[in-house]
Amino acid sequence: MNLIILRTLEIILSVEFIIGNLGNAFIALVNCMDWIKRRKISLADQILTALALSRIGVLWSIIIALVISLQNQDLWMTEQIIRMINLTWMVTNHFSLWLASSLGILYFLKIANFSNSAFLYLKWRVKKVVSMTLLVSLVLLFLNIVFINTQIDAWIGGYKGNLSYSFCSRKFEQLSRISVIINTVFLSAPFTVSLITFLLLIFSLWKHLKRMQHSDKGSRDVSTMAHVKALQTVIVFLLLYAIYFLSLVQFWVSQFVAKSVIVLFCLAAGIVFPSGHPFVLILGNSKLRQASLSVLGRLKCRFKDKVLRGHREQIL
């Protein structure tokens, strides 16, 4: 029974990995082709493209780490592999989360409607706000890398001594736990930013609906729909991020030491975020949605043509 569950989780992981790469690659490809065609690209499309590429990096870093740890535990506990996996995952995951948060900020500043002078100042300088957000996030990324590398150096220092393998394994467990704590602190920042954006969007929608009660337009106007659409996107992001965060914490705590059901289940749950969220973005973006419908239509036509050819060959 346990073996059946493991094989099922492996299949789910493989499907998520393939779908995630296809979805993110589709977003990047459509935006790049549109950029080449129009010779210009909007700020939202720039963020979406960078976000898609970073999530492809996240998926590959997680899968490579899993494969290495399950195939060769001794190789996993080498300095080069630890540094490479940690650095790759931290960088790609950092940009994945902060670009998604920046997209939420962009939606908020474009859709929300406050009369506050500070908000109006930021609204007219949305590109600078997003740029500054990403710039500040780079400082956090630098600090994250420094703290993690400091812990790795401490572990390497103990590992290079004449110490037993069991002692080094215990030190590696300590390194994993400390890494979880450090990453938890830094990963909570983009989640907090997105949560604040979500709350402000709700407040903006509430104020807008209150104003609409005193007019003849009703509650189903363009601004209301824009608010609801943005809120739906942010809600899905927060939910998927929470699942991703909790599952990866458990995944790192397990130290990849065993091909257990818990490890694979947590990983399968966590990969839903970088694999599934792109399709939420595709459905919420008119250009990407139309492009996806066009691709599906062409695939459907080709499938029908292939079936008809098969029938004709059988008849002949």
Short mmCIF file of C-alpha atoms in Angstrom, two decimals:
data_model
loop_
_atom_site.label_atom_id
_atom_site.label_comp_id
_atom_site.label_asym_id
_atom_site.label_seq_id
_atom_site.Cartn_x
_atom_site.Cartn_y
_atom_site.Cartn_z
CA MET A 1 0.00 0.00 0.00
CA ASN A 2 2.81 2.37 0.93
CA LEU A 3 4.55 1.63 -2.38
CA ILE A 4 1.36 2.42 -4.31
CA ILE A 5 1.06 5.78 -2.55
CA LEU A 6 4.71 6.57 -3.30
CA ARG A 7 4.28 5.76 -7.00
CA THR A 8 1.10 7.85 -7.13
CA LEU A 9 2.87 10.83 -5.55
CA GLU A 10 5.77 10.43 -7.98
CA ILE A 11 3.33 10.53 -10.91
CA ILE A 12 1.62 13.62 -9.45
CA LEU A 13 5.00 15.32 -9.02
CA SER A 14 5.96 14.53 -12.61
CA VAL A 15 2.65 15.86 -13.94
CA GLU A 16 2.93 19.03 -11.84
CA PHE A 17 6.50 19.57 -13.01
CA ILE A 18 5.56 19.21 -16.69
CA ILE A 19 2.39 21.31 -16.42
CA GLY A 20 4.18 24.00 -14.44
CA ASN A 21 6.95 24.31 -17.01
CA LEU A 22 4.44 24.42 -19.87
CA GLY A 23 2.25 27.06 -18.18
CA ASN A 24 5.14 29.33 -17.24
CA ALA A 25 6.85 28.88 -20.61
CA PHE A 26 3.56 29.76 -22.33
CA ILE A 27 3.29 33.05 -20.40
CA ALA A 28 6.89 33.99 -21.18
CA LEU A 29 6.57 32.99 -24.86
CA VAL A 30 3.31 34.89 -25.48
CA ASN A 31 4.63 38.07 -23.86
CA CYS A 32 7.97 37.86 -25.68
CA MET A 33 6.25 37.34 -29.05
CA ASP A 34 3.93 40.26 -28.34
CA TRP A 35 6.93 42.36 -27.34
CA ILE A 36 8.70 41.55 -30.62
CA LYS A 37 5.53 42.25 -32.61
CA ARG A 38 4.61 45.55 -30.95
CA ARG A 39 8.18 46.57 -30.04
CA LYS A 40 6.97 47.55 -26.59
CA ILE A 41 5.90 45.76 -23.45
CA SER A 42 3.79 46.93 -20.53
CA LEU A 43 4.98 46.88 -16.93
CA ALA A 44 2.47 44.13 -16.07
CA ASP A 45 3.73 41.95 -18.93
CA GLN A 46 7.33 42.54 -17.87
CA ILE A 47 6.51 41.33 -14.36
CA LEU A 48 4.54 38.35 -15.67
CA THR A 49 7.40 37.30 -17.97
CA ALA A 50 10.03 37.58 -15.25
CA LEU A 51 7.70 35.79 -12.83
CA ALA A 52 7.20 32.90 -15.27
CA LEU A 53 10.95 32.49 -15.83
CA SER A 54 11.69 32.58 -12.10
CA ARG A 55 9.09 29.88 -11.45
CA ILE A 56 10.63 27.64 -14.06
CA GLY A 57 13.84 28.05 -12.08
CA VAL A 58 12.03 27.20 -8.83
CA LEU A 59 10.57 24.01 -10.30
CA TRP A 60 13.91 22.83 -11.66
CA SER A 61 15.81 23.65 -8.45
CA ILE A 62 13.32 21.70 -6.31
CA ILE A 63 13.23 18.67 -8.61
CA ILE A 64 17.03 18.56 -9.00
CA ALA A 65 17.45 18.78 -5.21
CA LEU A 66 14.98 15.93 -4.75
CA VAL A 67 16.64 13.71 -7.35
CA ILE A 68 20.14 14.28 -5.93
CA SER A 69 19.04 13.66 -2.34
CA LEU A 70 17.17 10.46 -3.18
CA GLN A 71 19.83 9.04 -5.50
CA ASN A 72 22.93 9.84 -3.45
CA GLN A 73 22.67 11.07 0.13
CA ASP A 74 26.48 11.38 0.44
CA LEU A 75 26.60 13.66 -2.61
CA TRP A 76 23.75 15.74 -1.13
CA MET A 77 25.84 16.44 1.99
CA THR A 78 28.81 17.92 0.09
CA GLU A 79 29.69 21.61 0.31
CA GLN A 80 29.33 22.30 -3.43
CA ILE A 81 25.89 20.71 -3.73
CA ILE A 82 24.56 22.38 -0.57
CA ARG A 83 25.72 25.81 -1.69
CA MET A 84 24.50 25.36 -5.26
CA ILE A 85 21.04 24.05 -4.31
CA ASN A 86 20.53 26.66 -1.57
CA LEU A 87 21.66 29.57 -3.74
CA THR A 88 19.62 28.50 -6.78
CA TRP A 89 16.48 27.90 -4.76
CA MET A 90 16.82 31.13 -2.74
CA VAL A 91 17.34 33.33 -5.81
CA THR A 92 14.60 31.82 -7.98
CA ASN A 93 12.13 31.52 -5.10
CA HIS A 94 12.88 35.09 -3.99
CA PHE A 95 12.06 36.56 -7.39
CA SER A 96 9.04 34.28 -7.78
CA LEU A 97 7.47 35.57 -4.56
CA TRP A 98 8.49 39.21 -4.83
CA LEU A 99 7.46 39.53 -8.48
CA ALA A 100 4.05 38.09 -7.59
CA SER A 101 3.80 40.60 -4.73
CA SER A 102 4.85 43.41 -7.07
CA LEU A 103 2.10 42.34 -9.47
CA GLY A 104 -0.36 42.69 -6.60
CA ILE A 105 0.97 46.15 -5.82
CA LEU A 106 0.60 47.10 -9.49
CA TYR A 107 -3.04 45.94 -9.54
CA PHE A 108 -3.74 47.76 -6.30
CA LEU A 109 -2.31 51.10 -7.43
CA LYS A 110 -4.10 50.93 -10.79
CA ILE A 111 -7.47 49.77 -9.49
CA ALA A 112 -7.88 51.19 -5.99
CA ASN A 113 -9.39 54.62 -5.57
CA PHE A 114 -8.41 56.70 -2.54
CA SER A 115 -8.37 60.46 -2.21
CA ASN A 116 -5.37 60.37 0.08
CA SER A 117 -2.51 62.51 -1.25
CA ALA A 118 0.13 59.87 -0.46
CA PHE A 119 -1.80 57.24 -2.38
CA LEU A 120 -2.26 59.58 -5.36
CA TYR A 121 1.47 60.29 -5.30
CA LEU A 122 2.23 56.56 -5.47
CA LYS A 123 -0.50 55.93 -8.05
CA TRP A 124 1.09 58.33 -10.53
CA ARG A 125 4.51 56.79 -9.93
CA VAL A 126 3.54 53.12 -10.06
CA LYS A 127 6.58 52.09 -12.08
CA LYS A 128 8.94 53.66 -9.54
CA VAL A 129 7.04 52.02 -6.68
CA VAL A 130 7.39 48.57 -8.25
CA SER A 131 11.06 49.21 -9.06
CA MET A 132 11.78 50.34 -5.50
CA THR A 133 9.94 47.31 -4.11
CA LEU A 134 12.11 44.97 -6.14
CA LEU A 135 15.24 46.96 -5.23
CA VAL A 136 14.49 46.67 -1.51
CA SER A 137 13.82 42.96 -2.01
CA LEU A 138 17.34 42.59 -3.43
CA VAL A 139 18.73 43.85 -0.12
CA LEU A 140 16.69 41.18 1.68
CA LEU A 141 17.95 38.56 -0.79
CA PHE A 142 21.54 39.59 -0.10
CA LEU A 143 21.00 39.31 3.67
CA ASN A 144 19.30 35.94 3.24
CA ILE A 145 22.23 34.59 1.23
CA VAL A 146 24.75 35.95 3.76
CA PHE A 147 22.96 34.37 6.73
CA ILE A 148 22.54 30.99 5.01
CA ASN A 149 26.15 30.92 3.80
CA THR A 150 27.34 31.74 7.32
CA GLN A 151 25.49 28.69 8.62
CA ILE A 152 26.88 26.54 5.81
CA ASP A 153 30.41 27.72 6.61
CA ALA A 154 29.89 26.75 10.24
CA TRP A 155 28.68 23.29 9.18
CA ILE A 156 31.57 22.85 6.74
CA GLY A 157 34.02 23.80 9.47
CA GLY A 158 32.76 20.96 11.64
CA TYR A 159 32.51 18.56 8.71
CA LYS A 160 36.16 19.00 7.67
CA GLY A 161 37.42 18.02 11.12
CA ASN A 162 38.13 14.47 12.18
CA LEU A 163 34.52 13.88 13.14
CA SER A 164 32.25 10.89 12.77
CA TYR A 165 29.60 10.69 10.08
CA SER A 166 26.84 10.62 12.68
CA PHE A 167 28.12 13.85 14.23
CA CYS A 168 28.21 15.50 10.78
CA SER A 169 24.67 14.25 10.13
CA ARG A 170 23.49 15.85 13.37
CA LYS A 171 25.23 19.08 12.36
CA PHE A 172 23.49 18.85 8.98
CA GLU A 173 20.14 18.50 10.76
CA GLN A 174 20.93 21.63 12.75
CA LEU A 175 21.88 23.43 9.54
CA SER A 176 18.55 22.43 7.98
CA ARG A 177 16.55 23.63 10.97
CA ILE A 178 18.38 26.96 11.14
CA SER A 179 17.95 27.39 7.38
CA VAL A 180 14.22 26.87 7.80
CA ILE A 181 14.05 29.58 10.47
CA ILE A 182 16.09 32.05 8.39
CA ASN A 183 14.11 31.38 5.20
CA THR A 184 10.86 31.61 7.13
CA VAL A 185 11.70 35.13 8.24
CA PHE A 186 12.61 36.29 4.74
CA LEU A 187 9.75 34.45 3.00
CA SER A 188 7.22 36.09 5.31
CA ALA A 189 8.03 39.55 3.88
CA PRO A 190 6.39 39.14 0.42
CA PHE A 191 3.44 37.36 2.03
CA THR A 192 2.96 40.33 4.38
CA VAL A 193 3.11 42.77 1.47
CA SER A 194 0.50 40.75 -0.46
CA LEU A 195 -1.72 40.50 2.61
CA ILE A 196 -1.61 44.28 3.13
CA THR A 197 -2.41 44.78 -0.55
CA PHE A 198 -5.37 42.41 -0.21
CA LEU A 199 -6.74 44.25 2.83
CA LEU A 200 -6.36 47.63 1.14
CA LEU A 201 -8.16 46.35 -1.96
CA ILE A 202 -11.05 45.16 0.21
CA PHE A 203 -11.20 48.56 1.91
CA SER A 204 -11.11 50.31 -1.48
CA LEU A 205 -13.92 48.08 -2.78
CA TRP A 206 -16.00 48.76 0.33
CA LYS A 207 -15.61 52.51 -0.11
CA HIS A 208 -16.43 52.24 -3.80
CA LEU A 209 -19.59 50.22 -3.16
CA LYS A 210 -20.64 52.72 -0.52
CA ARG A 211 -20.30 55.52 -3.06
CA MET A 212 -22.26 53.52 -5.65
CA GLN A 213 -25.21 53.23 -3.29
CA HIS A 214 -25.77 56.94 -3.70
CA SER A 215 -25.64 56.81 -7.50
CA ASP A 216 -27.71 55.19 -10.24
CA LYS A 217 -24.93 52.97 -11.59
CA GLY A 218 -25.45 50.14 -9.17
CA SER A 219 -22.73 47.82 -7.89
CA ARG A 220 -21.82 46.03 -11.15
CA ASP A 221 -19.80 48.84 -12.75
CA VAL A 222 -16.35 48.56 -14.31
CA SER A 223 -14.48 49.62 -11.18
CA THR A 224 -16.28 47.07 -9.03
CA MET A 225 -15.52 44.27 -11.47
CA ALA A 226 -11.86 45.34 -11.59
CA HIS A 227 -11.70 45.25 -7.78
CA VAL A 228 -13.30 41.79 -7.62
CA LYS A 229 -11.00 40.43 -10.35
CA ALA A 230 -7.89 41.75 -8.59
CA LEU A 231 -9.09 40.40 -5.24
CA GLN A 232 -9.65 36.95 -6.73
CA THR A 233 -6.09 36.93 -8.07
CA VAL A 234 -4.60 38.02 -4.74
CA ILE A 235 -6.72 35.55 -2.74
CA VAL A 236 -5.56 32.61 -4.88
CA PHE A 237 -1.96 33.80 -4.55
CA LEU A 238 -2.21 34.00 -0.75
CA LEU A 239 -3.81 30.58 -0.43
CA LEU A 240 -1.32 28.87 -2.74
CA TYR A 241 1.56 30.69 -1.10
CA ALA A 242 0.45 29.54 2.37
CA ILE A 243 0.32 25.91 1.17
CA TYR A 244 3.68 26.30 -0.56
CA PHE A 245 5.29 27.86 2.50
CA LEU A 246 4.03 25.24 4.98
CA SER A 247 4.87 22.30 2.74
CA LEU A 248 8.41 23.53 2.03
CA VAL A 249 9.06 24.09 5.73
CA GLN A 250 8.17 20.45 6.38
CA PHE A 251 10.18 19.42 3.32
CA TRP A 252 13.34 21.16 4.49
CA VAL A 253 12.90 19.91 8.06
CA SER A 254 12.85 16.34 6.73
CA GLN A 255 16.33 16.98 5.22
CA PHE A 256 15.46 14.80 2.20
CA VAL A 257 16.83 11.80 4.10
CA ALA A 258 14.18 9.30 3.06
CA LYS A 259 11.86 8.65 0.19
CA SER A 260 8.90 8.88 2.54
CA VAL A 261 5.24 9.51 1.82
CA ILE A 262 5.30 12.69 3.96
CA VAL A 263 8.24 14.18 2.03
CA LEU A 264 6.71 13.52 -1.38
CA PHE A 265 3.26 14.64 -0.26
CA CYS A 266 4.61 17.94 1.07
CA LEU A 267 6.60 18.46 -2.11
CA ALA A 268 3.58 17.67 -4.30
CA ALA A 269 1.47 20.14 -2.31
CA GLY A 270 4.17 22.82 -2.47
CA ILE A 271 4.74 22.58 -6.22
CA VAL A 272 1.06 23.38 -6.77
CA PHE A 273 2.01 27.05 -6.23
CA PRO A 274 4.62 27.54 -8.99
CA SER A 275 2.80 25.04 -11.24
CA GLY A 276 -0.84 26.04 -10.74
CA HIS A 277 -0.68 29.80 -10.18
CA PRO A 278 0.44 30.51 -13.79
CA PHE A 279 -2.89 29.15 -15.04
CA VAL A 280 -4.73 31.46 -12.66
CA LEU A 281 -2.77 34.35 -14.16
CA ILE A 282 -3.55 33.13 -17.69
CA LEU A 283 -7.29 33.03 -16.96
CA GLY A 284 -7.14 36.47 -15.37
CA ASN A 285 -5.29 38.10 -18.28
CA SER A 286 -7.34 38.71 -21.45
CA LYS A 287 -4.35 38.51 -23.81
CA LEU A 288 -3.02 35.29 -22.31
CA ARG A 289 -6.52 33.81 -22.12
CA GLN A 290 -7.19 34.51 -25.81
CA ALA A 291 -3.80 33.08 -26.77
CA SER A 292 -4.47 29.92 -24.75
CA LEU A 293 -7.90 29.50 -26.39
CA SER A 294 -6.29 29.93 -29.79
CA VAL A 295 -3.69 27.25 -29.02
CA LEU A 296 -6.35 24.87 -27.66
CA GLY A 297 -8.46 25.47 -30.78
CA ARG A 298 -5.56 24.59 -33.07
CA LEU A 299 -4.75 21.48 -31.06
CA LYS A 300 -8.39 20.43 -31.21
CA CYS A 301 -8.46 20.85 -35.01
CA ARG A 302 -5.25 18.86 -35.42
CA PHE A 303 -6.63 16.11 -33.20
CA LYS A 304 -9.80 15.92 -35.29
CA ASP A 305 -7.76 15.82 -38.51
CA LYS A 306 -5.65 13.01 -37.09
CA VAL A 307 -8.76 11.03 -36.10
CA LEU A 308 -10.30 11.51 -39.56
CA ARG A 309 -7.10 10.39 -41.24
CA GLY A 310 -7.08 7.30 -39.03
CA HIS A 311 -10.64 6.43 -40.04
CA ARG A 312 -9.86 6.92 -43.73
CA GLU A 313 -6.82 4.68 -43.51
CA GLN A 314 -8.92 1.97 -41.81
CA ILE A 315 -11.59 2.22 -44.55
CA LEU A 316 -8.99 2.01 -47.32
#
